[in-house]
Amino acid sequence: MPETLMGHYTNAMKIQRALQNSLFSALAAMLASQAGAQCVAVQGDPIEGGMIWAKVAPGTKVSLDEQSLDVLPNGYVVAAFHRDAPPNSLLRIGEDCEYQLKVAQREYRIQRVEGVPQKTVTPPKEQLARIQRERELVAAAKAQLVERPDWLMQIDGGFVWPVQGPISGVYGSQRVYNGTPGSPHYGVDIAVPKGTPIYAPAAGRVTLAEPDLFYSGGTVILDHGYGLSSSFLHMSEVSARVGDDLQPGDLIGAVGATGRATGPHLDWRMSWRDRRVDPQRLVPPMPVLTKTSAAE
């Protein structure tokens, strides 16, 4: 990504992360049921679609709501909250430390989308086998274990926007396609012209690169390590290839309107394990582009 675009909001990002982490660390410390040696500061964003993390002693057993979490070789442990997470969550670290987390609840708007190809709303029977194959392909890509703690810890202020432009769709909104209710939208849509370059928002390994999936069209999945991945949908061109290790700013492909789309835009989605993460919780606010920066 051009240096001028990536540099406009670096200071704002650092300030935002510092305030967020310090406030949540203080809250987590207050909520810990015991002040034993294993109780540590928990950082991040305890909200539907958000992520939290902490550093513990290697080998410590950690769970969130009875789900065992991976403790990375560097001692970090990461978790996420899905779109409809309950308002209370129990984090256990070791045998003695418990955190009663208050998960902020969000209100989701209804978004009516007209003009999408009707076959992607009510698929014909002859397409059902293809759709199932593609779902299995995506699931297999996300199920790969990429053991890169350094990549995963980019959640602490290391993500940038893959493209910059007007936001036309947000995480969690209930979608109604051509009058037919669909699944919630799990990504953020950025409306930019067809052919706009898409850059890696953080380091990762490409585990899927498909030019034409039924619903998502040109699609790339970039694995950031230990179950966290980004998906880029509706692309007109796919430049990255499976197995590529990308760095922030490396080219992934180009914006398009393939699959279930009414016009050119990037649909950027993120997942941790089986939970959908809101990409906007991991990046600074979208920069306001001036005519000068837009032309660069």
Coordinates of C-alpha atoms in Angstrom, one line a residue:
M1 CA 0.0 0.0 0.0
P2 CA 1.3 3.5 -0.8
E3 CA 3.2 4.9 2.2
T4 CA 1.2 8.1 2.2
L5 CA -2.1 6.2 2.7
M6 CA -0.7 3.9 5.4
G7 CA 0.8 6.8 7.4
H8 CA -2.1 9.2 7.7
Y9 CA -3.6 7.5 10.8
T10 CA -0.7 5.8 12.6
N11 CA -0.7 8.1 15.6
A12 CA -4.5 7.9 15.9
M13 CA -4.3 4.1 15.9
K14 CA -1.6 4.0 18.6
I15 CA -3.7 6.4 20.8
Q16 CA -6.9 4.4 20.3
R17 CA -5.2 1.1 21.2
A18 CA -3.4 2.5 24.2
L19 CA -6.7 4.0 25.7
Q20 CA -8.6 0.8 24.9
N21 CA -6.1 -1.5 26.4
S22 CA -5.5 0.5 29.5
L23 CA -9.2 0.9 30.3
F24 CA -9.9 -2.8 29.7
S25 CA -6.9 -3.9 31.7
A26 CA -8.0 -1.9 34.7
L27 CA -11.6 -3.3 34.4
A28 CA -10.3 -6.9 34.0
A29 CA -8.1 -6.6 37.1
M30 CA -11.1 -5.4 39.1
L31 CA -13.3 -8.3 37.9
A32 CA -10.7 -11.0 38.7
S33 CA -12.2 -13.1 41.5
Q34 CA -8.8 -13.7 43.1
A35 CA -5.5 -11.8 43.1
G36 CA -3.3 -14.9 42.8
A37 CA 0.0 -15.0 41.0
Q38 CA -1.8 -16.4 37.9
C39 CA -4.2 -13.4 37.5
V40 CA -3.0 -11.3 34.6
A41 CA -4.1 -8.2 32.8
V42 CA -6.6 -9.0 30.0
Q43 CA -6.6 -6.6 27.0
G44 CA -8.8 -6.0 24.0
D45 CA -12.4 -5.4 23.1
P46 CA -15.0 -7.4 25.1
I47 CA -17.9 -6.7 22.7
E48 CA -19.9 -8.7 20.2
G49 CA -17.5 -9.2 17.3
G50 CA -14.5 -8.1 19.4
M51 CA -11.4 -9.9 20.5
I52 CA -9.5 -10.1 23.8
W53 CA -6.0 -11.4 24.7
A54 CA -3.6 -11.9 27.6
K55 CA -0.1 -13.2 28.3
V56 CA 0.2 -16.1 30.7
A57 CA 2.8 -18.6 31.7
P58 CA 3.4 -21.1 28.9
G59 CA 1.5 -24.3 29.7
T60 CA -1.3 -22.6 31.7
K61 CA -4.7 -24.0 31.1
V62 CA -7.1 -21.2 29.9
S63 CA -10.8 -21.5 28.9
L64 CA -13.6 -19.1 27.9
D65 CA -17.1 -20.4 28.8
E66 CA -15.7 -23.9 29.1
Q67 CA -14.0 -23.8 25.7
S68 CA -10.3 -24.5 25.9
L69 CA -8.1 -21.8 24.4
D70 CA -4.7 -22.2 22.8
V71 CA -1.8 -20.8 24.8
L72 CA 0.8 -19.8 22.2
P73 CA 4.5 -20.6 22.6
N74 CA 5.1 -16.9 23.6
G75 CA 2.5 -17.2 26.4
Y76 CA -0.3 -15.2 24.6
V77 CA -3.9 -16.5 24.6
V78 CA -6.6 -15.0 22.4
A79 CA -10.4 -15.3 22.2
A80 CA -13.3 -13.7 20.3
F81 CA -17.0 -13.0 20.8
H82 CA -19.5 -13.8 18.1
R83 CA -22.3 -11.5 16.8
D84 CA -24.9 -12.7 19.3
A85 CA -22.6 -13.4 22.3
P86 CA -24.3 -13.5 25.7
P87 CA -23.8 -10.5 27.9
N88 CA -21.7 -12.4 30.5
S89 CA -18.7 -14.6 29.8
L90 CA -16.4 -16.6 32.1
L91 CA -12.7 -16.6 31.5
R92 CA -10.6 -19.0 33.5
I93 CA -6.8 -18.7 33.7
G94 CA -5.1 -21.5 35.6
E95 CA -6.7 -23.0 38.7
D96 CA -7.2 -19.9 40.7
C97 CA -8.1 -17.0 38.5
E98 CA -11.5 -16.2 37.1
Y99 CA -12.8 -13.2 35.2
Q100 CA -16.5 -12.4 35.0
L101 CA -16.5 -10.5 31.7
K102 CA -19.2 -8.1 30.7
V103 CA -19.6 -8.4 26.9
A104 CA -21.0 -5.2 25.4
Q105 CA -24.2 -5.8 23.4
R106 CA -24.8 -4.1 20.0
E107 CA -27.8 -3.1 18.1
Y108 CA -27.9 -4.3 14.5
R109 CA -29.7 -2.5 11.7
I110 CA -31.7 -4.1 8.9
Q111 CA -30.2 -3.5 5.5
R112 CA -32.3 -4.1 2.4
V113 CA -30.3 -5.0 -0.7
E114 CA -32.1 -4.9 -4.1
G115 CA -30.9 -5.9 -7.5
V116 CA -28.7 -8.8 -6.6
P117 CA -28.8 -11.8 -9.1
Q118 CA -31.9 -13.7 -8.1
K119 CA -30.1 -17.0 -8.5
T120 CA -27.9 -16.1 -5.5
V121 CA -31.0 -15.5 -3.4
T122 CA -32.9 -18.7 -4.3
P123 CA -30.3 -20.9 -5.9
P124 CA -31.6 -23.4 -8.5
K125 CA -31.3 -27.0 -7.6
E126 CA -28.5 -27.7 -10.0
Q127 CA -26.3 -25.3 -8.1
L128 CA -26.8 -26.8 -4.7
A129 CA -24.0 -29.4 -5.0
R130 CA -21.6 -26.7 -6.1
I131 CA -22.6 -24.5 -3.2
Q132 CA -21.9 -27.4 -0.8
R133 CA -18.5 -28.2 -2.3
E134 CA -17.5 -24.5 -2.0
R135 CA -18.6 -24.4 1.6
E136 CA -16.4 -27.4 2.3
L137 CA -13.5 -25.8 0.5
V138 CA -13.8 -22.6 2.6
A139 CA -14.1 -24.7 5.8
A140 CA -11.0 -26.7 5.0
A141 CA -9.1 -23.5 4.3
K142 CA -10.1 -22.0 7.7
A143 CA -9.4 -25.2 9.5
Q144 CA -5.7 -25.1 8.7
L145 CA -3.4 -24.5 11.6
V146 CA -0.8 -21.8 10.9
E147 CA 1.5 -21.6 13.9
R148 CA 2.6 -18.0 13.8
P149 CA 2.2 -16.2 17.2
D150 CA 3.9 -13.1 15.7
W151 CA 1.2 -12.8 13.1
L152 CA -1.7 -13.4 15.5
M153 CA -0.5 -10.7 17.8
Q154 CA -1.1 -8.2 15.0
I155 CA -4.6 -7.8 16.6
D156 CA -3.0 -5.4 19.0
G157 CA -2.8 -2.4 16.7
G158 CA -1.2 -4.2 13.7
F159 CA -4.1 -4.2 11.2
V160 CA -4.8 -1.6 8.5
W161 CA -7.5 -1.2 5.9
P162 CA -7.1 -3.3 2.8
V163 CA -8.7 -0.6 0.8
Q164 CA -9.8 2.9 1.7
G165 CA -13.2 4.4 0.7
P166 CA -16.8 4.9 1.8
I167 CA -18.2 2.2 4.1
S168 CA -21.4 0.9 2.6
G169 CA -22.1 -2.1 4.8
V170 CA -21.3 -3.0 8.4
Y171 CA -20.8 -6.1 10.6
G172 CA -23.9 -7.7 12.0
S173 CA -26.6 -6.1 10.0
Q174 CA -29.6 -8.3 9.0
R175 CA -29.6 -8.5 5.2
V176 CA -32.8 -8.7 3.1
Y177 CA -32.0 -9.6 -0.5
N178 CA -34.6 -8.7 -3.1
G179 CA -37.2 -8.8 -0.3
T180 CA -36.0 -12.2 1.0
P181 CA -34.5 -12.3 4.5
G182 CA -30.9 -13.7 4.5
S183 CA -28.2 -14.4 7.0
P184 CA -26.6 -11.5 8.9
H185 CA -23.8 -9.7 7.2
Y186 CA -20.5 -10.6 8.9
G187 CA -18.1 -8.2 7.2
V188 CA -17.5 -4.6 6.4
D189 CA -18.2 -3.4 2.8
I190 CA -16.0 -0.7 1.3
A191 CA -17.5 0.8 -1.9
V192 CA -14.7 1.6 -4.3
P193 CA -14.4 1.3 -8.1
K194 CA -13.8 -2.0 -9.9
G195 CA -10.1 -2.7 -10.3
T196 CA -9.1 -0.9 -7.1
P197 CA -6.1 -2.8 -5.6
I198 CA -6.7 -4.8 -2.4
Y199 CA -3.7 -5.0 0.0
A200 CA -3.0 -7.4 2.9
P201 CA -4.2 -5.7 6.1
A202 CA -1.7 -7.7 8.1
A203 CA 0.7 -10.5 7.6
G204 CA -0.7 -13.9 6.9
R205 CA -0.7 -17.0 4.7
V206 CA -3.0 -17.5 1.7
T207 CA -5.1 -20.7 2.3
L208 CA -7.7 -20.1 -0.4
A209 CA -7.6 -18.2 -3.7
E210 CA -10.6 -18.8 -5.9
P211 CA -11.7 -16.7 -8.9
D212 CA -15.4 -17.6 -8.9
L213 CA -17.3 -18.9 -5.9
F214 CA -21.1 -19.0 -6.2
Y215 CA -21.9 -16.5 -3.5
S216 CA -18.7 -14.6 -2.9
G217 CA -17.2 -14.6 -6.4
G218 CA -13.4 -14.0 -6.5
T219 CA -12.4 -14.9 -2.9
V220 CA -9.1 -15.0 -1.0
I221 CA -8.7 -16.2 2.6
L222 CA -5.6 -15.0 4.5
D223 CA -4.7 -16.9 7.7
H224 CA -3.2 -14.7 10.4
G225 CA -2.4 -17.7 12.7
Y226 CA -4.1 -19.9 15.2
G227 CA -7.6 -19.8 13.8
L228 CA -7.8 -16.1 12.9
S229 CA -8.4 -15.4 9.2
S230 CA -9.5 -12.6 6.8
S231 CA -11.7 -13.2 3.8
F232 CA -11.9 -10.9 0.8
L233 CA -15.0 -11.3 -1.3
H234 CA -16.4 -10.3 -4.7
M235 CA -13.0 -9.6 -6.3
S236 CA -12.6 -9.0 -10.0
E237 CA -9.0 -10.3 -10.0
V238 CA -7.2 -12.7 -7.6
S239 CA -3.4 -12.0 -7.6
A240 CA -2.4 -14.0 -4.4
R241 CA -1.9 -17.7 -4.6
V242 CA -2.4 -20.5 -2.1
G243 CA 0.7 -20.9 0.1
D244 CA 1.9 -17.2 -0.4
D245 CA 3.1 -15.6 2.8
L246 CA 2.1 -12.0 2.6
Q247 CA 3.2 -8.9 4.5
P248 CA 1.1 -5.9 5.3
G249 CA 0.6 -3.9 2.0
D250 CA 1.2 -6.9 -0.3
L251 CA -1.2 -7.1 -3.2
I252 CA -4.0 -9.6 -2.9
G253 CA -6.1 -8.7 -5.9
A254 CA -8.6 -6.2 -7.2
V255 CA -12.1 -5.0 -6.2
G256 CA -15.0 -6.3 -8.2
A257 CA -18.7 -7.2 -8.2
T258 CA -18.6 -11.0 -8.6
G259 CA -20.9 -13.4 -6.8
R260 CA -23.9 -12.0 -4.8
A261 CA -23.2 -8.3 -5.4
T262 CA -25.0 -5.3 -6.9
G263 CA -21.9 -3.2 -7.6
P264 CA -18.2 -3.1 -7.1
H265 CA -17.0 -3.2 -3.5
L266 CA -14.8 -5.1 -1.1
D267 CA -16.5 -7.3 1.5
W268 CA -13.8 -7.9 4.2
R269 CA -14.7 -10.5 6.8
M270 CA -12.8 -12.0 9.7
S271 CA -13.2 -15.2 11.7
W272 CA -11.6 -16.7 14.8
R273 CA -12.3 -20.4 15.0
D274 CA -16.1 -20.6 14.3
R275 CA -16.8 -17.1 15.5
R276 CA -17.2 -14.1 13.2
V277 CA -15.0 -11.1 14.1
D278 CA -15.8 -7.5 13.2
P279 CA -12.8 -6.2 11.2
Q280 CA -13.6 -2.6 12.2
R281 CA -12.8 -3.5 15.8
L282 CA -9.2 -4.2 14.8
V283 CA -8.4 -1.1 12.6
P284 CA -8.4 2.6 13.3
P285 CA -11.3 4.7 11.9
M286 CA -11.5 4.9 8.1
P287 CA -9.3 7.9 7.0
V288 CA -11.1 10.7 5.3
L289 CA -9.4 10.8 1.9
T290 CA -8.6 14.2 0.4
K291 CA -8.4 14.8 -3.4
T292 CA -4.7 14.8 -3.1
S293 CA -4.3 11.5 -1.2
A294 CA -6.9 9.8 -3.4
A295 CA -4.9 10.6 -6.5
E296 CA -1.6 9.3 -5.1

